[in-house]
């Protein structure tokens, strides 16, 4: 009984309170409607967006971009991460430049990316890629480097081939860290979507937000933000689920 | 020895860091788009009230010593008429805020950072419809032209060719209204992609072929035509109903606090219009100087006939009404309102 | 039963022959002699235990024999061949079981059998699961096993490769006292099945005397063999028998200067180390 209370009721209390506060403030007009639109307006606009398909279109446009950037990041992040984690020379070769690129935030890269790649989809995907790449890279390297030396010794002693050691010992041992990287990368990619869509978009949730700003439509802004939040949480939940399945052998730590 | 000197340098760096943070936070203004200048005339006392004036500078150039306010309002400032008259009603100081486009000015108005703004009709209407408490106190310019420009290579040679292509303009501006209106009238609205770009970024995008056309505002239009970008369409030539107007809005709060402001503004402006028509060359020189544009560009952008003495010329109201209807039709204005409720006319 | 000291078996070819083995490394200005001129012969089938306090180099010695450490001076010969790296038929069990948590017990045990055909692999694995007393736990994961069970799996993993030498580096150090005793008997039982040469390192004197045919006592700084004590007691050995206690005392006295126990042995209470 008590578990139900904690699990289902507690998390809902605060959001509900906030919603009531929102309704109260806007009904009593304590806050100007151009700063915070009333729930009625927002719901009305959401319905409109659903009916004319903008909600779906925008959501899909953003998710699609994000997936493109993210999959590139996963591919290159894992590739470089594994190579740099396994071979010190590769690590030393790339580490300097990659680090320099990493510390410059995606937003600062936008002007030059636009200059080189224009204002089309390519630029947007690049920004998303850049945001997701580094968490994946760093956590993969860490995962590989963090494989307990004891495991490698066992493998060595047993005369196990390098290939099997890589696939049956190193990768599984590194997998928890790699998953951390994937989750962080996913979050970063999604957050980068808004930044990416500042570049001359005509679709997407980030675009919807900036459009709302330019056309004095705070309801559109809020809807955009809500959708970004919902989709972001959903995607994280999916990855978390996958992680728990694959890493089930890690269970027993949190019970 | 090692440990205590490490501690000392640590404290030292923290102190420096804290100092820098404290100092820089004093200089940050909340509105990143604003440039504050104190354009003080000789003998200004700090005692009186301040008028915070916002205006649009879409050229991408930063103001140097004079704020780039053009038109009759700018002329009034240049000649000192406005400052004189304002002083009489207790406003001794003017702060100038420049914005690259209308929506940004709106934000500043919404957060109470400026009192009066001169901007395009479209953003002013949109802001008002979303509930902003402003009043329309006059037209600065009417029949404001828009130049739809394309590129030599990767461009188009007619409007129809824009089908399936991408055009850009400053989102939420009167150029945006013109562009959408033009495409709609030519049944191209569904087939053309409109993206947002500010005027300074347009040339590069045109050259690269990312966009096939751009709708430029005053100064930037003639400037780019002069640079060799082919002109596809010009609002004033064939579609004058799609031209824009430049309006002046003031926050209700400011008007309440300064009830005499409206008549001072209206009268001073009228005086300035008369004056600039008598000193045309001088006027254009002034505008060219503050906007840092070529003289011929300026002259083409500001036909004197568009600057009227009356605050609310009939054609201006018609254009404004037309724009508002269009925005309502496009669903961009959700809550319609009557312009006469918005206007504040000097009695 | 007489206690004989420092006697070597008079057999022609020892399984392992260590000659003048030294290892040192530099820490700034100081040179640390981890191992100093170790000379040792281990006969085939012998159960050798090495006892010493931490830092005496016993684990290092084991690792060098295993081939995990190649920087040393001197020679190690196994079956009369000088070796310096990993050899195929040496198995090692560590204090931490080092089981792969993502594999089942069965998969862990089968890990080193990649060169063995599948059908035979299955047979072998089942055989050794049973040998270490874990029948029924084939599909369990290491996370679900107790410390003792995990070490048994580790043992099985090593045994299944049928090595001729098994090295054990404080294999029961991480287990509780009762499980440790249980495992000591397990080891002896398992050893009955196979005549394999074993070297076990421990800091537990009792364990050393219980298990070893010979006990090597090491001193530290530098790491040297202090004394070699043959344990002629027949198995199963009684921890509390007089001879056992005498040998234990003798070894204990090598660590502590004060003559602790000869008087106390009169009042005979079993001292569990």
PDB file of N, CA and C in Angstrom, chain A residues 61-63 65-66 127-128 188-198 204-207 228:
ATOM      1  N   UNK A  61       9.899  16.016 -37.615  1.00  0.00           N
ATOM      2  CA  UNK A  61      11.046  16.684 -38.231  1.00  0.00           C
ATOM      3  C   UNK A  61      12.197  16.765 -37.235  1.00  0.00           C
ATOM      4  N   UNK A  62      11.881  17.141 -36.012  1.00  0.00           N
ATOM      5  CA  UNK A  62      12.940  17.243 -35.006  1.00  0.00           C
ATOM      6  C   UNK A  62      13.512  15.881 -34.669  1.00  0.00           C
ATOM      7  N   UNK A  63      12.644  14.895 -34.472  1.00  0.00           N
ATOM      8  CA  UNK A  63      13.136  13.561 -34.108  1.00  0.00           C
ATOM      9  C   UNK A  63      14.009  12.998 -35.226  1.00  0.00           C
ATOM     10  N   UNK A  65      15.814  14.612 -37.489  1.00  0.00           N
ATOM     11  CA  UNK A  65      17.122  15.248 -37.469  1.00  0.00           C
ATOM     12  C   UNK A  65      17.978  14.679 -36.369  1.00  0.00           C
ATOM     13  N   UNK A  66      17.344  14.565 -35.209  1.00  0.00           N
ATOM     14  CA  UNK A  66      18.085  14.096 -34.065  1.00  0.00           C
ATOM     15  C   UNK A  66      18.598  12.687 -34.310  1.00  0.00           C
ATOM     16  N   UNK A 127      25.481  19.854 -36.192  1.00  0.00           N
ATOM     17  CA  UNK A 127      25.446  20.384 -34.833  1.00  0.00           C
ATOM     18  C   UNK A 127      24.985  19.323 -33.851  1.00  0.00           C
ATOM     19  N   UNK A 128      23.956  18.576 -34.257  1.00  0.00           N
ATOM     20  CA  UNK A 128      23.447  17.528 -33.386  1.00  0.00           C
ATOM     21  C   UNK A 128      24.516  16.465 -33.198  1.00  0.00           C
ATOM     22  N   UNK A 188      22.013  14.905 -25.086  1.00  0.00           N
ATOM     23  CA  UNK A 188      22.696  16.037 -25.700  1.00  0.00           C
ATOM     24  C   UNK A 188      22.199  16.278 -27.116  1.00  0.00           C
ATOM     25  N   UNK A 189      21.980  15.210 -27.844  1.00  0.00           N
ATOM     26  CA  UNK A 189      21.495  15.351 -29.218  1.00  0.00           C
ATOM     27  C   UNK A 189      20.137  16.029 -29.232  1.00  0.00           C
ATOM     28  N   UNK A 190      19.280  15.619 -28.344  1.00  0.00           N
ATOM     29  CA  UNK A 190      17.936  16.189 -28.321  1.00  0.00           C
ATOM     30  C   UNK A 190      17.983  17.666 -27.948  1.00  0.00           C
ATOM     31  N   UNK A 191      18.836  17.995 -27.001  1.00  0.00           N
ATOM     32  CA  UNK A 191      18.931  19.398 -26.617  1.00  0.00           C
ATOM     33  C   UNK A 191      19.520  20.231 -27.738  1.00  0.00           C
ATOM     34  N   UNK A 192      20.390  19.594 -28.523  1.00  0.00           N
ATOM     35  CA  UNK A 192      21.005  20.333 -29.617  1.00  0.00           C
ATOM     36  C   UNK A 192      20.017  20.616 -30.736  1.00  0.00           C
ATOM     37  N   UNK A 193      18.905  19.891 -30.743  1.00  0.00           N
ATOM     38  CA  UNK A 193      17.933  20.076 -31.826  1.00  0.00           C
ATOM     39  C   UNK A 193      17.442  21.520 -31.863  1.00  0.00           C
ATOM     40  N   UNK A 194      17.183  22.058 -30.693  1.00  0.00           N
ATOM     41  CA  UNK A 194      16.690  23.441 -30.679  1.00  0.00           C
ATOM     42  C   UNK A 194      17.739  24.380 -31.247  1.00  0.00           C
ATOM     43  N   UNK A 195      18.984  24.193 -30.819  1.00  0.00           N
ATOM     44  CA  UNK A 195      20.061  25.037 -31.326  1.00  0.00           C
ATOM     45  C   UNK A 195      20.176  24.883 -32.836  1.00  0.00           C
ATOM     46  N   UNK A 196      20.127  23.640 -33.287  1.00  0.00           N
ATOM     47  CA  UNK A 196      20.282  23.388 -34.716  1.00  0.00           C
ATOM     48  C   UNK A 196      19.157  24.039 -35.508  1.00  0.00           C
ATOM     49  N   UNK A 197      17.963  24.020 -34.927  1.00  0.00           N
ATOM     50  CA  UNK A 197      16.836  24.542 -35.702  1.00  0.00           C
ATOM     51  C   UNK A 197      16.778  26.062 -35.703  1.00  0.00           C
ATOM     52  N   UNK A 198      17.736  26.704 -35.037  1.00  0.00           N
ATOM     53  CA  UNK A 198      17.822  28.151 -35.156  1.00  0.00           C
ATOM     54  C   UNK A 198      18.296  28.524 -36.549  1.00  0.00           C
ATOM     55  N   UNK A 204       9.959  21.688 -37.317  1.00  0.00           N
ATOM     56  CA  UNK A 204      10.635  21.202 -36.116  1.00  0.00           C
ATOM     57  C   UNK A 204      10.137  21.915 -34.875  1.00  0.00           C
ATOM     58  N   UNK A 205      10.372  21.279 -33.735  1.00  0.00           N
ATOM     59  CA  UNK A 205       9.879  21.850 -32.480  1.00  0.00           C
ATOM     60  C   UNK A 205      10.694  23.076 -32.080  1.00  0.00           C
ATOM     61  N   UNK A 206      11.986  23.037 -32.340  1.00  0.00           N
ATOM     62  CA  UNK A 206      12.808  24.195 -32.025  1.00  0.00           C
ATOM     63  C   UNK A 206      12.399  25.380 -32.876  1.00  0.00           C
ATOM     64  N   UNK A 207      12.132  25.067 -34.136  1.00  0.00           N
ATOM     65  CA  UNK A 207      11.653  26.100 -35.046  1.00  0.00           C
ATOM     66  C   UNK A 207      10.341  26.681 -34.537  1.00  0.00           C
ATOM     67  N   UNK A 228       9.075  19.027 -26.554  1.00  0.00           N
ATOM     68  CA  UNK A 228      10.480  18.662 -26.444  1.00  0.00           C
ATOM     69  C   UNK A 228      10.716  17.899 -25.147  1.00  0.00           C
TER      70      UNK A 228
END
